[in-house]
CSV table of C-alpha atoms in Angstrom, one decimal:
chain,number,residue,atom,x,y,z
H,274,UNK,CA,107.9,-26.6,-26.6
H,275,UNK,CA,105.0,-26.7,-28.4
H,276,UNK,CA,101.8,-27.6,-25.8
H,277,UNK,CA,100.1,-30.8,-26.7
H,278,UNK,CA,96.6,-30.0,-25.9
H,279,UNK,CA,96.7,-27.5,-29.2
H,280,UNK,CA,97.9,-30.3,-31.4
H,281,UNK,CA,94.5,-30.7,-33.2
H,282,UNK,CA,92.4,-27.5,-32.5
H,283,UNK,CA,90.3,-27.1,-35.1
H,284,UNK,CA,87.4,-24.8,-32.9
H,285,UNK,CA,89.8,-22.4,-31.1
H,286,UNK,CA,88.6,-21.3,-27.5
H,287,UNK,CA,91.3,-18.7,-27.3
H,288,UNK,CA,94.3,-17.0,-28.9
H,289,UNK,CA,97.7,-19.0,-27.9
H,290,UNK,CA,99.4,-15.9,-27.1
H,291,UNK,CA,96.7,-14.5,-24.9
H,292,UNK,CA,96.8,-15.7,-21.3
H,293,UNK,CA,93.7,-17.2,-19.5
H,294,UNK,CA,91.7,-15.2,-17.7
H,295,UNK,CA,92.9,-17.0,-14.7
H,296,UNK,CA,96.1,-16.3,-14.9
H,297,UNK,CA,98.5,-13.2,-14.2
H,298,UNK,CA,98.1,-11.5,-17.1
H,299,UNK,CA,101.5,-12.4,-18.8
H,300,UNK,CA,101.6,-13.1,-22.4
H,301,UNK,CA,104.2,-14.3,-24.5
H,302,UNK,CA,105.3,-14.5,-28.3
H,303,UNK,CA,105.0,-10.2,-28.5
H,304,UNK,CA,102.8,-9.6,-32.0
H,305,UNK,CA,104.6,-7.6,-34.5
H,306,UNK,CA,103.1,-3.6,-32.7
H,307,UNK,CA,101.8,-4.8,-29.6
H,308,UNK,CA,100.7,-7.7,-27.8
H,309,UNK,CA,96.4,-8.6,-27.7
H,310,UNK,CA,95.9,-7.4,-24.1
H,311,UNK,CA,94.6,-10.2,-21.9
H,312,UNK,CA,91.0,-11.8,-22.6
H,313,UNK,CA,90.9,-11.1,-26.2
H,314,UNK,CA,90.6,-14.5,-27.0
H,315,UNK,CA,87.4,-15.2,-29.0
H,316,UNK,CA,85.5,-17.0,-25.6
H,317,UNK,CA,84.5,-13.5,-25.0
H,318,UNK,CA,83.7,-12.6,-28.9
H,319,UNK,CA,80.2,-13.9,-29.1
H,320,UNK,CA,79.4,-10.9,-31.3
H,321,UNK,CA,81.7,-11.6,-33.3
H,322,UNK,CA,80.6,-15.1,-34.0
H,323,UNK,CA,76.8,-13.6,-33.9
H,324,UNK,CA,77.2,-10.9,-35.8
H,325,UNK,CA,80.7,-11.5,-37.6
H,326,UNK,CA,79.8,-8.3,-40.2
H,327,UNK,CA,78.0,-5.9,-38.1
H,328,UNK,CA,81.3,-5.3,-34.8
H,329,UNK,CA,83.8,-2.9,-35.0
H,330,UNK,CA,86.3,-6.0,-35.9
H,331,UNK,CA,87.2,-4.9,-39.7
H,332,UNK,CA,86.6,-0.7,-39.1
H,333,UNK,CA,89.1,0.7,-36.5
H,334,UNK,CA,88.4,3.9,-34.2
H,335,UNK,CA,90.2,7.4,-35.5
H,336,UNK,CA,92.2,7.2,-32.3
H,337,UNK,CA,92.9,3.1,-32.3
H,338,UNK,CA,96.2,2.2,-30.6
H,339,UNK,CA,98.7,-0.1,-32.0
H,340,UNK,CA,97.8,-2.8,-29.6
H,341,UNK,CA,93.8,-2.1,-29.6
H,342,UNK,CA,94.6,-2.8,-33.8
H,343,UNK,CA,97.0,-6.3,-33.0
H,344,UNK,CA,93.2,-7.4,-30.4
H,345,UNK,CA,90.7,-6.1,-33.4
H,346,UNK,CA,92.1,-8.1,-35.8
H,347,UNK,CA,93.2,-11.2,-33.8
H,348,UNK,CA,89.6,-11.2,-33.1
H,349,UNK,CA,88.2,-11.0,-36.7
H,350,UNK,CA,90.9,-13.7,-37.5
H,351,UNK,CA,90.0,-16.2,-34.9
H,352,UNK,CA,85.8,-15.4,-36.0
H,353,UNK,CA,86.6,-16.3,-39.0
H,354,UNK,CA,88.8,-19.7,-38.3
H,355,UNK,CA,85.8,-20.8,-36.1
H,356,UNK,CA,83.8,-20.6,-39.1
H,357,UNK,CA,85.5,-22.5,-41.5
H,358,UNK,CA,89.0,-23.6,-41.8
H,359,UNK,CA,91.3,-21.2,-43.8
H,360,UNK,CA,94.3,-21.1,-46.1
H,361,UNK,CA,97.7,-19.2,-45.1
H,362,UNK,CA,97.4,-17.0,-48.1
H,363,UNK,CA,93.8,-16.5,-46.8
H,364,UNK,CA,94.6,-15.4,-44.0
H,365,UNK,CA,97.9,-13.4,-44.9
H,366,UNK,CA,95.3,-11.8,-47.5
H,367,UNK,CA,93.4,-11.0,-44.4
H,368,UNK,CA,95.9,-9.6,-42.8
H,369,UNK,CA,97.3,-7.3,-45.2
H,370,UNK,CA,94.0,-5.8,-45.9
H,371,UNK,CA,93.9,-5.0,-42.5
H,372,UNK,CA,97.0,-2.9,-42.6
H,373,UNK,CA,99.5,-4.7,-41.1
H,374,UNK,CA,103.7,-4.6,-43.6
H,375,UNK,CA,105.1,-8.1,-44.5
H,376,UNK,CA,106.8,-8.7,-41.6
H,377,UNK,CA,104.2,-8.5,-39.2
H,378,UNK,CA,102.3,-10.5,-41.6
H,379,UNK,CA,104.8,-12.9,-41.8
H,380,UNK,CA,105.0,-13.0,-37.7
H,381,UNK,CA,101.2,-13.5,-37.3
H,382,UNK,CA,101.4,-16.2,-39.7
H,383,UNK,CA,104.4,-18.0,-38.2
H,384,UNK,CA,102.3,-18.0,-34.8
H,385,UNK,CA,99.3,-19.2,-36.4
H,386,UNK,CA,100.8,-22.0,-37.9
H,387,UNK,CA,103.2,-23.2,-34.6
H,388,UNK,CA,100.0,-23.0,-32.6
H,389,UNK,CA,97.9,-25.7,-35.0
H,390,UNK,CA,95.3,-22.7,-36.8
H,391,UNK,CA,96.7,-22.7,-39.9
H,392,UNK,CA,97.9,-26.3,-41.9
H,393,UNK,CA,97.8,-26.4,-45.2
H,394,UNK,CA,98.6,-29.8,-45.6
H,395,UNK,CA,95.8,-30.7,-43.0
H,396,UNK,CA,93.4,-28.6,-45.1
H,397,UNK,CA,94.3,-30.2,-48.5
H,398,UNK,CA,93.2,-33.3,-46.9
H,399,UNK,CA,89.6,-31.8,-45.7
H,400,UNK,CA,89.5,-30.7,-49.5
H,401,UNK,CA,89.8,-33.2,-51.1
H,402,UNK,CA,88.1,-35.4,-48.4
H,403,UNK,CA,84.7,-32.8,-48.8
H,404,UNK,CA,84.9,-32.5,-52.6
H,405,UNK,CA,85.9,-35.8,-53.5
H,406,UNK,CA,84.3,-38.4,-51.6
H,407,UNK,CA,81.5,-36.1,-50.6
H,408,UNK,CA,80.6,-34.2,-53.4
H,409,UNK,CA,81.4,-36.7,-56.1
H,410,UNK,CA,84.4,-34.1,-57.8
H,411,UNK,CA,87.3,-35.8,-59.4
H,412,UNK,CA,91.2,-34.8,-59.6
H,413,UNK,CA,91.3,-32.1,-61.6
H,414,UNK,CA,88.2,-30.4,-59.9
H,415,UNK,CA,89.9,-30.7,-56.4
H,416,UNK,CA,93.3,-29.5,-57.8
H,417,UNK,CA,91.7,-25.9,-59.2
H,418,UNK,CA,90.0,-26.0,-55.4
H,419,UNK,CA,93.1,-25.8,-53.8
H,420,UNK,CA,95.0,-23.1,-56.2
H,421,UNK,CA,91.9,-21.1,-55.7
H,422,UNK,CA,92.4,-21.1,-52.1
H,423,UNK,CA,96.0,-20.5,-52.2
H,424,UNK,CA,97.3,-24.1,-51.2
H,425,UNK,CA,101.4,-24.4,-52.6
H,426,UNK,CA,101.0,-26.4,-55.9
H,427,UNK,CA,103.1,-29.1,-53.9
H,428,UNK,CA,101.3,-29.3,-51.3
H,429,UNK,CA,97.9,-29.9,-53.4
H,430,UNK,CA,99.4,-32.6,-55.5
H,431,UNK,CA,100.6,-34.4,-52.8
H,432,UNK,CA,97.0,-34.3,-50.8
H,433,UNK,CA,95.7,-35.3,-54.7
H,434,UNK,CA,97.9,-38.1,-55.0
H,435,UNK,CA,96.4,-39.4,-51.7
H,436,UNK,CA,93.2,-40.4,-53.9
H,437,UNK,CA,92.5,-43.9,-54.0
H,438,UNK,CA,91.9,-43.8,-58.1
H,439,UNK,CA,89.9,-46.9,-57.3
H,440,UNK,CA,87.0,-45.0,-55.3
H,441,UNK,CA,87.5,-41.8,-57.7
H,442,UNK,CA,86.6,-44.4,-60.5
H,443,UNK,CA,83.4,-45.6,-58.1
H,444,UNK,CA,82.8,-42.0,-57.2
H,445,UNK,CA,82.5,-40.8,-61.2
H,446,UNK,CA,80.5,-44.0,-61.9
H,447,UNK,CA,78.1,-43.0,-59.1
H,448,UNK,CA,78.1,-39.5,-60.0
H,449,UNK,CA,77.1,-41.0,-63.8
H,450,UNK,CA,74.6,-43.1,-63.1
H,451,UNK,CA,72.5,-40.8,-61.3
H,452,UNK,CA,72.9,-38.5,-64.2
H,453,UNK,CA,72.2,-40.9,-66.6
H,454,UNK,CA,69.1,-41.3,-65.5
H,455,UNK,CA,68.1,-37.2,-66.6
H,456,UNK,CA,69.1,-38.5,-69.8
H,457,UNK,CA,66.4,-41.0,-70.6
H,458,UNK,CA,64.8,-40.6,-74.5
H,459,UNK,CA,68.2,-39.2,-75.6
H,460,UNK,CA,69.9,-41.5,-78.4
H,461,UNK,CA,72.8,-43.0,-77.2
H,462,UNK,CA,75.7,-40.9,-78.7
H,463,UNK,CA,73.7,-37.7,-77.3
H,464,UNK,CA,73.8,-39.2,-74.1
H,465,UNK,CA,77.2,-39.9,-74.1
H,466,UNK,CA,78.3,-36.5,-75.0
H,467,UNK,CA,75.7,-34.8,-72.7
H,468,UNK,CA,77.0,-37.3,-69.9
H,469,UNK,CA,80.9,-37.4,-70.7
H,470,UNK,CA,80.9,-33.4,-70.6
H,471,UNK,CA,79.2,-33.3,-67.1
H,472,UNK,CA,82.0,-35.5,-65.8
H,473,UNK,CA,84.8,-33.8,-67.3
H,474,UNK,CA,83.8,-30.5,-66.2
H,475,UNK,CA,83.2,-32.6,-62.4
H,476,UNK,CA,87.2,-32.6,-62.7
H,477,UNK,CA,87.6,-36.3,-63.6
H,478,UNK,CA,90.4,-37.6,-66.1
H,479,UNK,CA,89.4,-38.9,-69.7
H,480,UNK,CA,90.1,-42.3,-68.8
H,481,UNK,CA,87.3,-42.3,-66.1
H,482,UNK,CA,85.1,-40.7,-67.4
H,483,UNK,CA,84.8,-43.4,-70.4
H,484,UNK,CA,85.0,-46.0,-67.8
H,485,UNK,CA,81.7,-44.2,-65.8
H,486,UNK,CA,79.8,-43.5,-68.9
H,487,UNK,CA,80.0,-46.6,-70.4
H,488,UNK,CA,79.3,-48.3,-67.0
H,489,UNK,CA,76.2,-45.6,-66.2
H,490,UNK,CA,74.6,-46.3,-69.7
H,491,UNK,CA,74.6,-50.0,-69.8
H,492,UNK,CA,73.2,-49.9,-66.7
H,493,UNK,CA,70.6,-47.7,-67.7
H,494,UNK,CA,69.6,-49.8,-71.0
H,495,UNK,CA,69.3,-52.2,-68.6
């Protein structure tokens, strides 16, 4: 039964399959060559979070055990999830560079996801939450996001589709008017060119972007 105080990490404090420090020393769900000993969990990998490309994470010893290679990369994992929220094919790309065959890829990322670290659904949303309302991108922008991180097509739509095409359209406008305002001197039609190409490559839909133009350059004239 999945434990409810995991439901919504998003900073980890410790590997789910690594028992506290408090405890006996058990640990459960056995990784795919070994199991992280006890205490690997990243409360005790400050370099790692210091320093994340100068430890001995990423390059293994000439005489590394199977287990000491499950704790050096649940380690560089785990750094890098404290960062910034990852994909599961960023993280299975991760993995595999590390060395480890499909299925203990496959395993790793299986425990990742039961334990709340990886969601792809939960990331879409963050996407298109950052780069829509935040940075001012439209649909189309947020979409080539989301294959570029390796989010399932289906799963970006659906996070897409969650748009309200209302505040995309207020977004664009926004986005337009502050533009417009570089524009000043141009004639109009060079102005609309200069300004309908900046949206469109901003990911928004031809229909907006006429809507945002025409809106940001009456405004302007105004």
């Amino acid at each position: 039964m999945r434990d409810a105080s995991v439901e919504h990490l998003a900073p980890v404090t410790y590997l789910p399959w690594v028992a506290d420090e408090g405890s006996s020393g058990s640990t459960v769900d056995e990784p795919g060559r070994g199991r992280p000993a006890r205490g690997a969990g990243v409360e005790r990998d400050t370099r790692a979070r210091r320093h994340p490309r100068s430890n001995d994470d990423a390059a293994p010893s000439p005489d590394e055990t199977g287990l000491e290679r499950d704790e050096r990369i649940d380690r560089l994992v785990v750094s890098r999830l404290r960062r910034s929220a990852l994909s599961i094919a960023e993280v299975r790309s991760v993995l595999v560079e590390h060395g480890l065959d499909e299925p203990e890829v496959e395993s790793w990322i299986e425990r990742y996801e039961r334990y709340g670290y990886l969601d792809d659904a939960r990331l879409a949303e963050q996407v298109v939450h950052n780069h829509g309302v935040r940075r001012g991108r439209g649909a189309g922008a947020i979409l080539h996001e989301l294959g570029r991180r390796g989010i399932d097509p289906t799963v970006a739509r659906a996070a897409v589709d969650d748009l309200d095409p209302e505040a995309e359209r207020e977004n664009a406008t926004a986005v337009a008017v502050r533009r417009a305002r570089q524009l000043t001197g141009l004639d109009r039609a060079t102005a609309e060119r200069r300004l309908s190409a900046f949206l469109q490559r901003r990911g928004y839909s031809g229909e907006v972007v006429r809507e945002a133009v025409t809106t940001a350059l009456a405004a302007d004239d105004s």
